[in-house]
Tab-separated table of C-alpha atoms in Angstrom:
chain	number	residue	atom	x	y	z
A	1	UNK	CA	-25.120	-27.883	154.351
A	2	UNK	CA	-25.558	-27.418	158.434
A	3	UNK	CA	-23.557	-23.835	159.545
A	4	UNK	CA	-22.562	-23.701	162.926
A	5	UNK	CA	-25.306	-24.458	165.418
A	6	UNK	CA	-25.454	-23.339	168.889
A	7	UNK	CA	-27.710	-23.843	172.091
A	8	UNK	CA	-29.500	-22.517	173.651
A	9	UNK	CA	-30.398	-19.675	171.887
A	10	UNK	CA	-31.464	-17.908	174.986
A	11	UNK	CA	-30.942	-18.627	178.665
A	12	UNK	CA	-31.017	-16.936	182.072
A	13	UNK	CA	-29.106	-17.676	185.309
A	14	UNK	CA	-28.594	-15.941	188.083
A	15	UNK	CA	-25.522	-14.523	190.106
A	16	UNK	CA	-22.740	-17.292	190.971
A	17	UNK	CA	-24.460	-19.638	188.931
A	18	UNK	CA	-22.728	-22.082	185.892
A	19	UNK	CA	-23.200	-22.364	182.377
A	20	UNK	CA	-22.763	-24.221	179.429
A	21	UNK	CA	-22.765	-23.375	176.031
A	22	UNK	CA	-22.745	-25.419	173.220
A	23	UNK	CA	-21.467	-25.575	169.597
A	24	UNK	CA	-21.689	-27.581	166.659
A	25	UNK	CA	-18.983	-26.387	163.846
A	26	UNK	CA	-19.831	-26.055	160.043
A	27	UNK	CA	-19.337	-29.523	158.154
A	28	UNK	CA	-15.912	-29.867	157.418
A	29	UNK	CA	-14.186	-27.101	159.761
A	30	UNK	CA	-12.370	-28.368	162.506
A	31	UNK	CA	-11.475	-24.908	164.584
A	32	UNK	CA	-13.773	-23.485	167.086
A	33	UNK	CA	-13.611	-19.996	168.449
A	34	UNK	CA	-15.796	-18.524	170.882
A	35	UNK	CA	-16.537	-14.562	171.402
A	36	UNK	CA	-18.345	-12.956	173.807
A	37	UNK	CA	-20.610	-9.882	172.346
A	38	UNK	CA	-21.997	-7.195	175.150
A	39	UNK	CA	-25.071	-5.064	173.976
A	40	UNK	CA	-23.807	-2.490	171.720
A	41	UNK	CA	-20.150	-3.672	171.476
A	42	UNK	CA	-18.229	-5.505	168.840
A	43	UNK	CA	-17.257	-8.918	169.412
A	44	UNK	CA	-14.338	-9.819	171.726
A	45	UNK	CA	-12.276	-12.841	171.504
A	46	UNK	CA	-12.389	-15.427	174.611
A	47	UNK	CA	-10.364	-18.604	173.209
A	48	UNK	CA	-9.849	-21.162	170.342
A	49	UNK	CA	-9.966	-25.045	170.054
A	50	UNK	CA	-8.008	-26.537	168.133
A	51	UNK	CA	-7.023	-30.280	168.045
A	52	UNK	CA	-9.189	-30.607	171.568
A	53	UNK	CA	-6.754	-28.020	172.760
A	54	UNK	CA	-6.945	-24.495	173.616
A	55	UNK	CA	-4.603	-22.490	171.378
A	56	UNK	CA	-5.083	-18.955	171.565
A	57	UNK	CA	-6.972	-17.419	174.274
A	58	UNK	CA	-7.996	-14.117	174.981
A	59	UNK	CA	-8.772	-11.414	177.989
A	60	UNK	CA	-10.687	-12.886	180.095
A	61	UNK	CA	-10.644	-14.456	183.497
A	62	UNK	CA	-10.074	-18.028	184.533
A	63	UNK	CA	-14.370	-18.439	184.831
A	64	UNK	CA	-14.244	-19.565	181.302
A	65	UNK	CA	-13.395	-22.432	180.497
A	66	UNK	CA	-13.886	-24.447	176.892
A	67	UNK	CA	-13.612	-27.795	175.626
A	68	UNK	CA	-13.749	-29.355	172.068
A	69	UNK	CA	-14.600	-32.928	171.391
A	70	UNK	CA	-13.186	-35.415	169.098
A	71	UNK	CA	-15.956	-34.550	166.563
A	72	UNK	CA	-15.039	-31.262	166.716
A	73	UNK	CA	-18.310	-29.318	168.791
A	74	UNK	CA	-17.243	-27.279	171.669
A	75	UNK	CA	-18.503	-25.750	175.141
A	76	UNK	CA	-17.792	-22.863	176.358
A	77	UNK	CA	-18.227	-22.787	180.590
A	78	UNK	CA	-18.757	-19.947	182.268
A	79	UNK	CA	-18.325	-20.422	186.261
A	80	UNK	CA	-19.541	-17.605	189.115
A	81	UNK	CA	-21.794	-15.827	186.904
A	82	UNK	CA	-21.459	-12.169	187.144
A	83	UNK	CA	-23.847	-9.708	185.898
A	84	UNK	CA	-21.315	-8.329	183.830
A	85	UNK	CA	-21.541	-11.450	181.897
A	86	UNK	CA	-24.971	-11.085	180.134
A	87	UNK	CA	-24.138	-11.073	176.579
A	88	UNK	CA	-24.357	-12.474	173.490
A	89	UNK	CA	-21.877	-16.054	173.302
A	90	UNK	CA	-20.806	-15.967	169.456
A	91	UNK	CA	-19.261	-19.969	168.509
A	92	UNK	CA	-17.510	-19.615	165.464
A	93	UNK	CA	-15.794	-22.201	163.179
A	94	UNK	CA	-13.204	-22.530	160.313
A	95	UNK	CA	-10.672	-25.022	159.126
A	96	UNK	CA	-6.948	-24.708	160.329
A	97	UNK	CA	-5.221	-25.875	157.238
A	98	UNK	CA	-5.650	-24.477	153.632
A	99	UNK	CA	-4.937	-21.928	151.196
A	100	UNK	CA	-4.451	-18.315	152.232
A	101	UNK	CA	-8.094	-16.714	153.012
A	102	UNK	CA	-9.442	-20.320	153.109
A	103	UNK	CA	-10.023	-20.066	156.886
A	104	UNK	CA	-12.845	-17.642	157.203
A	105	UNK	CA	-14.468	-17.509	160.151
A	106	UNK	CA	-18.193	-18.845	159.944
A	107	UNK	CA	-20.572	-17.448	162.916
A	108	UNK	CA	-23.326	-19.016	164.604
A	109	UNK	CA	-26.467	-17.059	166.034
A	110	UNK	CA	-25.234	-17.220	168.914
A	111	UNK	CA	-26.723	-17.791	172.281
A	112	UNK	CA	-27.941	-15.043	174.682
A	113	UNK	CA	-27.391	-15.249	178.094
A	114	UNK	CA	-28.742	-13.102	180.869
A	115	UNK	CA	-27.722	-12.728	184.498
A	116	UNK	CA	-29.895	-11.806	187.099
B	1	UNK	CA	-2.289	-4.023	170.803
B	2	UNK	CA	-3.834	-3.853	167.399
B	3	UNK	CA	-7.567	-1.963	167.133
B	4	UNK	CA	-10.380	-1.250	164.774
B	5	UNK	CA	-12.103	2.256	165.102
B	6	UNK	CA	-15.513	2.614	163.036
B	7	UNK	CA	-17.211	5.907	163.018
B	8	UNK	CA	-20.161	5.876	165.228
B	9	UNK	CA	-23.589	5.310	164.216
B	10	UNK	CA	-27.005	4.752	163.924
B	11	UNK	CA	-26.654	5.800	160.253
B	12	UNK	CA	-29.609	6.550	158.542
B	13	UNK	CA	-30.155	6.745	154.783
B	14	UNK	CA	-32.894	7.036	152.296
B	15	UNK	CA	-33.459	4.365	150.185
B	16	UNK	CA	-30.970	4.700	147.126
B	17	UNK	CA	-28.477	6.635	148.963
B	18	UNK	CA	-24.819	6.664	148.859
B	19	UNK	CA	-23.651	4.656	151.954
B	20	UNK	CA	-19.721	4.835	153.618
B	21	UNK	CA	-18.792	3.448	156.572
B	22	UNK	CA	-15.658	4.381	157.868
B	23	UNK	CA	-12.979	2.075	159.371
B	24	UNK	CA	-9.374	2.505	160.356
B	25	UNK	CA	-7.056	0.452	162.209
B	26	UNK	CA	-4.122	-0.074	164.091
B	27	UNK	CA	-1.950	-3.080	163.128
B	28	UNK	CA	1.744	-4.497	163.361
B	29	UNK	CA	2.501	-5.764	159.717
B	30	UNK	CA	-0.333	-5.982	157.281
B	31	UNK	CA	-3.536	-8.078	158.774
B	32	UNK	CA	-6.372	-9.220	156.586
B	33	UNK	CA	-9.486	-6.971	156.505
B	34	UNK	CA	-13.220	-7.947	156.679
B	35	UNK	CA	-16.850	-6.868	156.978
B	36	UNK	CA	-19.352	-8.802	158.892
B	37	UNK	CA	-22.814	-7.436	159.209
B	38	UNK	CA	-25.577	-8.448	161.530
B	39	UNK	CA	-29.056	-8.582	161.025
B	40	UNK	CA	-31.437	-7.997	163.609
B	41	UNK	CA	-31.768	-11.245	166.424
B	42	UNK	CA	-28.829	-13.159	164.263
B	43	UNK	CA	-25.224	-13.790	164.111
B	44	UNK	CA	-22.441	-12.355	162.314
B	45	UNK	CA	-22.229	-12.865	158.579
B	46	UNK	CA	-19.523	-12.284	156.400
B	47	UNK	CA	-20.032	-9.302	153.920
B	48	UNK	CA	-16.164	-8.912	152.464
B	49	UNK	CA	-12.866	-9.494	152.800
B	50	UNK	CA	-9.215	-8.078	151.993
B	51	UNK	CA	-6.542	-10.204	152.208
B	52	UNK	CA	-3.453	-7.538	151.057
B	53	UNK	CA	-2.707	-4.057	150.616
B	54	UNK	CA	-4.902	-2.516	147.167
B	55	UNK	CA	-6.877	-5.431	147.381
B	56	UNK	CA	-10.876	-4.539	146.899
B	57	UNK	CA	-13.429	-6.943	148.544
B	58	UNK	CA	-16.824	-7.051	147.264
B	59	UNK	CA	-20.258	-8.346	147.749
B	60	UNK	CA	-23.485	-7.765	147.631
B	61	UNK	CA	-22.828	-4.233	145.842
B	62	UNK	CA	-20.574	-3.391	148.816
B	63	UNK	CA	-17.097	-2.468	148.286
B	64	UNK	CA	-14.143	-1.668	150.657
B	65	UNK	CA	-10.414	-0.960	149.588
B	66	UNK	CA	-7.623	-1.944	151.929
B	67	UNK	CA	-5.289	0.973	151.937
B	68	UNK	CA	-2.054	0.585	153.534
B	69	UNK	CA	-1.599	4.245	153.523
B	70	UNK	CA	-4.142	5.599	155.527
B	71	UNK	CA	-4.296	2.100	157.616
B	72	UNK	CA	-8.104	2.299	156.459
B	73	UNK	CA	-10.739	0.026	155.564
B	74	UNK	CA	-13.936	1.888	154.390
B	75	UNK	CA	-17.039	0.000	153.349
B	76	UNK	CA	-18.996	1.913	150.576
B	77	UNK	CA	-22.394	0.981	148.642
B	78	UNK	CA	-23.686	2.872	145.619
B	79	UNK	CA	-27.213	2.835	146.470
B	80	UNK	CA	-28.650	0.870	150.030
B	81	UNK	CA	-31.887	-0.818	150.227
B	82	UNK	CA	-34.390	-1.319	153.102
B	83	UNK	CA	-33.049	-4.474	153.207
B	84	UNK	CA	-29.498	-3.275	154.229
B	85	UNK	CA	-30.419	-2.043	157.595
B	86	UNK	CA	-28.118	-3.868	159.802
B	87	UNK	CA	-25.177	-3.729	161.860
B	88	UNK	CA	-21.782	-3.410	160.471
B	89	UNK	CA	-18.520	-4.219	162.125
B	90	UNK	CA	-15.027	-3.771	160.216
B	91	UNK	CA	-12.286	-6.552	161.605
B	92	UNK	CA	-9.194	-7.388	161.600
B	93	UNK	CA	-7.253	-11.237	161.731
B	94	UNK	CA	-4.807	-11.210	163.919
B	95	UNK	CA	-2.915	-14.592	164.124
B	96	UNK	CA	-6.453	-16.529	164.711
B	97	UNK	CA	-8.832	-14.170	165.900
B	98	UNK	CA	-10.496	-11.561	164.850
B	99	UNK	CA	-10.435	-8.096	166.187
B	100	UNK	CA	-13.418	-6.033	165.748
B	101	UNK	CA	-14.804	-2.578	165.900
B	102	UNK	CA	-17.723	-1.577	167.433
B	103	UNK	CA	-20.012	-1.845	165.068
B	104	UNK	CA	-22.084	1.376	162.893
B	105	UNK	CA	-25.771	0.727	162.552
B	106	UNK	CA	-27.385	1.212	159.436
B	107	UNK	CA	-31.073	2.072	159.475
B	108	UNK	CA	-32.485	2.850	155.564
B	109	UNK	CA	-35.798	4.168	155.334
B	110	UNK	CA	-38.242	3.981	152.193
């Protein structure tokens, strides 16, 4: 049984460039939450996809953007690169609907970006 | 806003040692509790979870106690192996994210 999958693992841009991250959820889950993790730092929360829409979002600037597809994967766009935004991009998935505790969150490995 | 505090690390331990990790927080109403670790180069996994007030989680021969109380959340292991050197970050759901802390590394030596 697949987790969640993410790519690419590790990729560098530079300074006002774009990115885009991907995410594949765990088989069955159809919630997708993305969180951004600086060196040395706990996890933060940037949004969640739910139904293809965005339903909770969190701190951060208009820059990122997200998507989720009918079959449930995600991006996660980052516009304007800063260097501020080298990090670890954490995609994590879980089902909406079910019985109380049912909708753990399952993590990817994330993908690392760097900006130069 | 709601927060996690987790005592600051690197923690390191002998091999058979008595681990705790603690973990408060600050929370309107009664969230659910967890542990994720994170091994070196990976993702978050989860260790344990809480879901109400007395509740115990437990995996792994970890253990952590949600008490209402002291708003705390500490994760506590008997006796640690090499094997358990990782990162450790206490969380908390709130609505449908998590919040975290900011994480306690454990480093166990032979």
């Amino acid at each position: 049984d697949a987790g969640v999958t993410q790519s690419p693992t590790h990729l560098i841009k530079t300074r006002g460039q774009q990115v885009t991250l991907r995410c594949s959820p765990k088989s069955g889950h159809d919630t997708v939450s993305w969180y951004q993790q600086a060196l040395g730092q706990g996890p933060q929360f940037i949004f969640q996809y739910y139904e293809e829409e965005e339903r909770q979002r969190g701190n951060f600037p208009d820059r990122f953007s997200g998507h989720q597809y009918p079959n449930y994967s995600s991006e996660l766009n980052v516009n304007a690169l800063l260097l501020g935004d080298s990090a670890l991009y954490l995609c994590a998935s879980s089902l909406r609907q079910g019985p109380s505790g049912a909708n753990v969150l399952t993590f990817g490995a994330g993908s690392r970006l760097t900006v130069l | 806003g709601d927060s996690v505090t987790q005592m600051e690390g690197p923690v390191t331990l002998s091999e058979e040692a008595f681990l705790t990790i603690n973990c408060t927080y600050t929370a309107t109403g009664y969230p659910s509790l967890f542990w994720y670790v994170q091994y070196p180069g990976e993702g978050l996994q989860l260790l344990l979870k809480a879901t109400k007030a007395d509740d115990k989680g437990s995996n792994k021969g970890f253990e952590a106690t949600y008490r209402k109380e002291t708003t705390s959340f500490h994760l506590e292991k008997g006796s640690v192996q090499v094997s358990d050197s990782a990162v450790y970050f206490c969380a908390l759901r709130q609505g449908g994210k998590l919040i975290f802390g900011q994480g306690t590394e454990l480093s166990v030596k032979p």
